[in-house]
Amino acid sequence: MKQHRIAVIGGDGIGPEVVDAALPVLDRAAARHGFGCAWEQLPYGADHYLKTGETLPDAGFRHLRDDVDAIFVGALGDPRVPENEHARDILLGLRFRLDLYINFRPVTLLHPSLTPLRSAGGTQGLSTADETPAIDFVIFRENTEGLYLGRTRTEGDAEVAEEVNTHRGVHRIIRAAFEWADAHGRTLVTMADKSNAIPAHRLWQREFHDVASAFPNIQAEHRYIDALAMELVRRPERFQVIVTNNLFGDILSDLGAALVGGLGIAASANLHPGRTGLFEPVHGSAPRHAGRRDANPVATVLTGALMFEQLGHAEAARDLERAVRHAIAAGIRTPDLGGRATTTEAAAAISAQL
Ligand code: NAD
Ligand code: IPM
Ligand code: MN
């Protein structure tokens, strides 16, 4: 039986709780599809940092880069570490150092009751549980550049932060979005920037036109990020693939999550084809929920599905998504989705559907 070696960083707050609940669900899905996961638990996070002063040591980084098939992360962020330096080193550090330039964040309505939009489930023909959901798009967030590089300096009374946009970096994320659309039968790619106010974003316009011309069967459209935010709330069902920079993608992913049920269900994958990927829910450590046993494990389970897909087990991924839909439809939900289930009860309900 194929065994995948997977590093697990539960991290902080609700991170370890949702990971502990999700791993048995992933084990069961894997077993049903003829493979296994050897989970290797790593201690990195706020506790470890406060105890040892270590965020992600070099040897630990090399191990993650060279020795495992995937990295599975809960969440990083702790109020005792006010500048979040451990999360910066571990999460952003891995994204940058592994050059995981694609942050892939699907937004899919799993059940009509999950969207807060007024028209949903009603007149606009949004779906019932077993149909293809009417809100179904993917955000391709650039993950290695932009303001996130942290190039800052002090000039007089100003704190100056540089936003980095390179030809190579912008080109490759736009190309990844088109290639994915092409491979998955999608016909529309929307690129969002702020080139009307930020001259450096004209680079996004040029690269977008350049890449789009190689995909004549895919409609390419542009939106300014502010207008896109509005349109996503008004007509989310018209979008298929959205590609944008690091910061805008971060913001849009929480907005997208809110359109389909919230951060409790939003999954993400940090990818560079051919390299070890890093898989994490979109949500953070939600410190106020830590220890309350009410965190939603769905985002983590669906993140596991993205990981299985990358590891070559697409059927196991589909099975997990189907099981999540059925558990939600059956009403076994944590409080963020209007239910009363605990973290472990919600995970067990998914497992039972596999
Ligand atoms: P957050 O995503 O942790 O939580 C925001 C709110 O979303 C929570 O108060 C809660 O109401 C809800 N929520 C999130 N996940 C949930 C779940 N699984 N189940 C139920 N409800 C859920 O965002 P925040 O409060 O802004 O950040 C907290 C910490 O997490 C900060 O330190 C931040 O930097 C960090 N963070 C880490 C990651 C990551 O590790 N990938 C992502 C985002 C934020
Ligand atoms: C995310 C998070 C991170 C980000 C934080 C914790 C640095 O919000 O993964 O969306 O901004 O990328
Ligand atoms: Mn975010």
XYZ file of C-alpha atoms and ligand atoms in Angstrom:
411
model
C 0.000 0.000 0.000
C 1.306 3.443 -0.901
C 2.205 5.399 2.236
C 2.565 9.164 2.077
C 4.812 10.845 4.573
C 3.045 13.996 5.725
C 4.378 16.566 8.177
C 1.734 18.006 10.497
C 2.053 21.372 12.214
C -1.071 21.765 14.360
C 0.161 25.185 15.492
C -1.822 27.500 17.740
C -5.329 28.103 19.099
C -7.906 25.951 17.325
C -5.216 24.659 14.928
C -4.382 21.464 16.871
C -8.088 20.859 17.616
C -9.249 20.931 13.996
C -6.219 18.925 12.868
C -6.786 16.237 15.531
C -10.414 15.968 14.443
C -9.621 15.895 10.723
C -6.776 13.351 10.608
C -8.950 10.276 11.383
C -11.376 11.396 8.656
C -8.503 11.650 6.188
C -7.162 8.261 7.315
C -10.512 6.666 6.622
C -10.832 8.232 3.173
C -7.283 7.164 2.334
C -7.877 3.577 3.488
C -10.992 3.337 1.348
C -8.912 4.367 -1.667
C -5.978 2.084 -1.043
C -3.330 4.397 0.368
C -2.126 5.490 3.771
C -0.699 8.557 5.489
C 2.216 8.467 7.904
C 1.584 11.634 9.896
C 4.645 13.192 11.460
C 3.637 15.645 14.191
C 5.943 18.660 14.531
C 5.901 21.004 17.521
C 6.351 24.366 15.761
C 4.076 27.122 16.966
C 3.712 29.721 19.713
C 4.244 27.357 22.686
C 7.412 25.971 21.157
C 8.645 29.455 20.293
C 7.980 30.844 23.771
C 9.676 27.833 25.345
C 12.731 27.545 23.080
C 13.027 30.793 21.103
C 12.903 28.673 17.965
C 10.422 29.392 15.162
C 11.396 27.099 12.269
C 14.998 25.942 12.571
C 17.067 25.455 9.404
C 17.273 21.686 9.853
C 13.497 21.603 10.266
C 13.075 23.601 7.090
C 15.357 21.268 5.111
C 13.460 18.275 6.459
C 10.144 19.737 5.283
C 11.642 20.620 1.915
C 13.380 17.322 1.249
C 11.864 14.459 3.220
C 8.065 14.677 3.179
C 5.359 14.451 0.511
C 3.264 17.292 1.929
C 2.981 19.713 4.849
C -0.366 19.961 6.657
C -0.885 22.999 8.888
C -3.648 23.898 11.365
C -3.162 27.587 12.149
C -0.473 29.905 13.475
C -1.064 33.027 15.508
C -1.123 33.643 19.239
C -1.844 36.801 21.237
C 1.223 36.076 23.422
C 3.393 36.697 20.348
C 2.236 40.191 19.475
C 4.273 40.696 16.321
C 3.426 37.190 15.134
C 7.093 36.560 14.347
C 6.751 32.782 14.706
C 3.864 32.688 12.210
C 5.838 34.888 9.861
C 8.814 32.541 9.969
C 6.834 29.318 9.767
C 3.910 30.084 7.463
C 5.183 32.925 5.295
C 8.708 31.518 5.626
C 7.639 28.194 4.108
C 5.633 29.900 1.360
C 8.615 32.055 0.390
C 11.464 29.584 0.901
C 9.690 26.743 -0.901
C 8.652 29.284 -3.565
C 5.012 28.122 -3.293
C 3.794 30.790 -5.657
C 0.226 29.516 -6.084
C -2.191 30.011 -3.211
C -5.178 28.047 -4.448
C -8.408 28.871 -2.608
C -11.690 27.371 -3.804
C -15.006 29.039 -2.967
C -17.840 26.532 -3.336
C -21.373 26.620 -1.976
C -21.770 23.212 -0.344
C -25.391 23.705 0.700
C -27.867 26.480 -0.188
C -28.486 27.319 3.478
C -24.848 28.341 3.965
C -24.831 31.564 2.006
C -25.912 34.787 3.734
C -27.017 36.268 0.404
C -30.704 37.089 0.279
C -31.373 35.679 -3.173
C -29.634 32.425 -2.406
C -31.618 29.243 -2.596
C -34.462 31.222 -4.100
C -35.188 33.039 -7.288
C -31.723 33.063 -8.779
C -31.725 29.315 -9.040
C -29.005 28.584 -6.556
C -28.663 24.911 -6.063
C -29.947 22.175 -3.816
C -27.479 19.993 -1.951
C -26.744 17.412 -4.612
C -26.598 19.683 -7.646
C -23.549 21.525 -8.860
C -23.402 24.557 -6.596
C -24.168 27.874 -8.201
C -21.341 29.635 -6.338
C -18.219 27.845 -7.461
C -15.039 29.755 -8.198
C -11.364 29.510 -7.368
C -9.020 32.270 -6.249
C -5.443 32.092 -7.503
C -3.634 34.286 -5.010
C -0.011 35.225 -5.795
C 1.905 33.933 -2.782
C 5.554 35.032 -2.957
C 5.568 38.760 -3.748
C 3.614 41.959 -3.153
C 3.593 43.764 0.162
C 4.126 40.476 1.989
C 7.870 40.416 1.370
C 8.129 42.870 4.263
C 10.516 45.264 2.582
C 10.092 48.174 4.926
C 12.206 51.114 5.960
C 11.858 54.294 7.957
C 12.223 57.622 6.128
C 11.835 60.584 8.445
C 8.396 60.167 9.965
C 7.287 57.617 7.371
C 7.218 53.849 7.570
C 7.689 52.874 3.935
C 6.539 49.449 2.687
C 7.425 48.308 -0.806
C 5.130 46.225 -2.949
C 7.099 43.923 -5.216
C 5.645 42.867 -8.568
C 8.060 41.034 -10.880
C 7.439 40.012 -14.490
C 8.251 36.432 -13.648
C 6.108 36.332 -10.523
C 3.064 37.971 -12.093
C 3.374 35.926 -15.271
C 3.561 32.571 -13.537
C 0.524 33.052 -11.277
C -1.591 34.288 -14.201
C -0.361 31.389 -16.296
C -1.246 28.931 -13.496
C -4.792 30.344 -13.355
C -5.311 29.929 -17.115
C -3.776 26.464 -17.187
C -6.026 25.329 -14.351
C -9.093 26.846 -16.053
C -8.159 25.103 -19.296
C -7.626 21.735 -17.595
C -10.910 21.988 -15.673
C -13.251 23.153 -18.429
C -13.636 26.686 -17.078
C -14.293 29.419 -19.628
C -13.730 32.674 -17.754
C -10.677 34.063 -15.926
C -10.994 37.373 -14.059
C -7.851 39.293 -13.141
C -8.080 41.944 -10.429
C -5.583 44.723 -9.754
C -5.595 48.413 -8.888
C -3.759 49.692 -11.954
C -5.885 52.847 -12.062
C -4.168 54.047 -8.887
C -0.988 51.975 -8.548
C 1.288 52.357 -11.603
C 3.212 49.140 -10.792
C -0.003 47.201 -11.394
C 0.211 47.981 -15.123
C 2.569 45.036 -15.103
C -0.441 42.848 -14.217
C -2.310 44.246 -17.226
C 0.555 43.490 -19.603
C 1.169 39.973 -18.336
C -2.547 39.241 -18.299
C -2.966 40.170 -21.965
C 0.145 38.259 -22.856
C -0.951 35.024 -21.151
C -4.608 35.352 -22.218
C -3.629 35.458 -25.881
C -2.321 31.906 -25.565
C -5.768 30.700 -24.373
C -8.226 31.760 -27.102
C -10.986 29.506 -25.727
C -10.998 31.191 -22.337
C -12.620 34.566 -21.878
C -10.276 36.941 -20.062
C -11.739 39.889 -18.176
C -10.326 42.534 -15.900
C -11.801 44.162 -12.808
C -10.395 46.720 -10.431
C -10.236 45.058 -7.044
C -12.746 47.408 -5.414
C -15.348 46.799 -8.116
C -14.700 43.064 -7.958
C -15.377 43.029 -4.206
C -18.763 44.604 -4.879
C -19.614 42.319 -7.773
C -18.638 39.215 -5.824
C -21.363 40.008 -3.320
C -23.909 40.922 -5.981
C -23.313 38.153 -8.507
C -20.894 35.555 -7.127
C -22.286 32.849 -9.410
C -20.842 34.469 -12.538
C -17.185 34.005 -11.485
C -15.080 30.939 -12.275
C -11.394 31.717 -11.766
C -10.023 34.873 -10.128
C -6.335 35.729 -10.201
C -4.860 38.543 -8.133
C -1.945 39.636 -5.993
C -0.995 38.479 -2.522
C -2.797 41.079 -0.406
C -5.931 41.355 -2.550
C -6.105 37.561 -2.649
C -5.884 37.405 1.133
C -8.797 39.809 1.501
C -10.891 38.212 -1.241
C -10.455 34.778 0.312
C -12.195 35.822 3.528
C -14.896 37.583 1.495
C -15.279 34.471 -0.664
C -15.468 32.266 2.439
C -18.231 34.461 3.846
C -20.287 34.024 0.656
C -20.483 30.255 1.186
C -20.627 29.754 4.952
C -17.590 31.396 6.514
C -14.025 30.637 7.461
C -15.024 27.384 9.113
C -15.263 25.714 5.714
C -12.619 27.477 3.567
C -9.664 25.361 2.393
C -6.388 26.312 0.737
C -3.288 24.854 -0.886
C 0.107 26.533 -1.326
C 1.680 25.038 -4.424
C 4.639 25.016 -6.752
C 4.226 22.203 -9.273
C 6.831 19.533 -8.602
C 7.614 20.640 -5.057
C 6.319 19.790 -1.608
C 3.042 21.639 -1.093
C 1.734 23.259 2.093
C -1.933 22.742 2.901
C -3.818 24.856 5.465
C -7.318 26.120 6.112
C -7.874 29.785 5.182
C -8.826 30.579 8.771
C -6.434 31.413 11.575
C -6.081 30.251 15.156
C -9.366 31.894 16.293
C -8.028 32.284 19.865
C -11.449 32.972 21.354
C -12.637 29.538 20.224
C -9.604 27.620 21.493
C -10.560 24.981 24.040
C -14.299 25.505 23.515
C -14.655 22.413 21.334
C -16.807 24.316 18.848
C -14.338 25.002 16.014
C -15.500 23.758 12.637
C -13.256 20.980 11.266
C -14.698 21.201 7.727
C -12.071 23.650 6.413
C -9.345 21.295 7.607
C -11.019 18.204 6.135
C -11.466 19.958 2.783
C -7.850 21.109 2.965
C -6.981 17.423 3.315
C -9.012 16.797 0.156
C -6.924 19.374 -1.714
C -3.811 17.620 -0.429
C -5.031 14.189 -1.552
C -5.790 15.595 -4.975
C -2.241 16.939 -5.258
C -0.861 13.599 -4.109
C -2.673 11.914 -6.999
C -5.816 10.689 -5.217
C -8.560 12.685 -6.905
C -11.240 10.110 -6.103
C -10.472 10.234 -2.395
C -10.702 14.019 -2.597
C -14.134 13.847 -4.299
C -15.295 11.356 -1.658
C -14.283 13.690 1.162
C -16.118 16.596 -0.426
C -19.209 14.448 -0.928
C -19.101 13.304 2.697
C -18.836 16.916 3.908
C -21.830 17.942 1.789
C -23.916 15.100 3.159
C -22.984 15.735 6.782
C -23.881 19.416 6.379
C -27.129 18.557 4.601
C -27.978 16.189 7.457
C -27.696 19.164 9.813
C -24.686 17.987 11.790
C -22.976 21.354 11.999
C -20.859 23.346 14.384
C -22.318 26.629 15.727
C -20.709 28.792 13.007
C -23.007 26.983 10.543
C -26.036 27.246 12.808
C -25.730 23.842 14.458
C -24.827 22.475 17.879
C -22.221 19.839 17.057
C -18.793 19.875 18.670
C -15.600 19.726 16.608
C -15.306 15.963 17.062
C -19.012 15.316 16.438
C -18.883 17.244 13.174
C -15.797 15.297 12.089
C -17.367 11.970 13.083
C -20.446 12.813 11.005
C -18.252 13.361 7.957
C -16.388 10.141 8.625
C -19.671 8.237 8.857
C -20.605 9.437 5.369
C -17.454 8.026 3.779
P -9.332 33.794 12.388
O -9.534 33.202 11.037
O -8.490 33.049 13.320
O -10.760 33.972 13.070
C -11.710 34.943 12.696
C -13.109 34.464 13.132
O -13.557 33.480 12.212
C -13.125 33.737 14.476
O -13.304 34.640 15.542
C -14.317 32.828 14.320
O -15.511 33.525 14.563
C -14.272 32.450 12.861
N -13.586 31.170 12.600
C -12.380 30.977 12.034
N -12.105 29.673 11.910
C -13.164 29.015 12.412
C -13.498 27.634 12.569
N -12.681 26.640 12.142
N -14.682 27.322 13.149
C -15.529 28.271 13.548
N -15.275 29.591 13.409
C -14.105 29.954 12.848
O -8.800 35.269 12.170
P -8.202 36.331 13.226
O -9.013 36.310 14.464
O -8.064 37.594 12.474
O -6.740 35.804 13.539
C -6.369 35.054 14.687
C -4.910 34.685 14.581
O -4.719 33.749 13.507
C -3.987 35.872 14.270
O -2.798 35.680 14.988
C -3.745 35.735 12.774
O -2.535 36.316 12.377
C -3.721 34.242 12.603
N -4.045 33.742 11.275
C -3.393 32.615 10.865
C -3.701 32.029 9.655
C -2.998 30.766 9.259
O -2.322 30.153 10.058
N -3.118 30.309 8.034
C -4.714 32.575 8.865
C -5.377 33.720 9.319
C -5.044 34.291 10.528
C -3.902 33.606 5.345
C -3.491 34.389 6.572
C -2.015 34.799 6.483
C -1.869 35.680 5.256
C -1.477 35.519 7.745
C -1.618 34.666 8.985
C -0.045 35.930 7.580
O -4.327 35.499 6.729
O -3.307 32.559 5.078
O -4.847 34.022 4.655
O -2.113 36.886 5.312
O -1.481 35.146 4.207
Mn -6.011 35.555 5.369
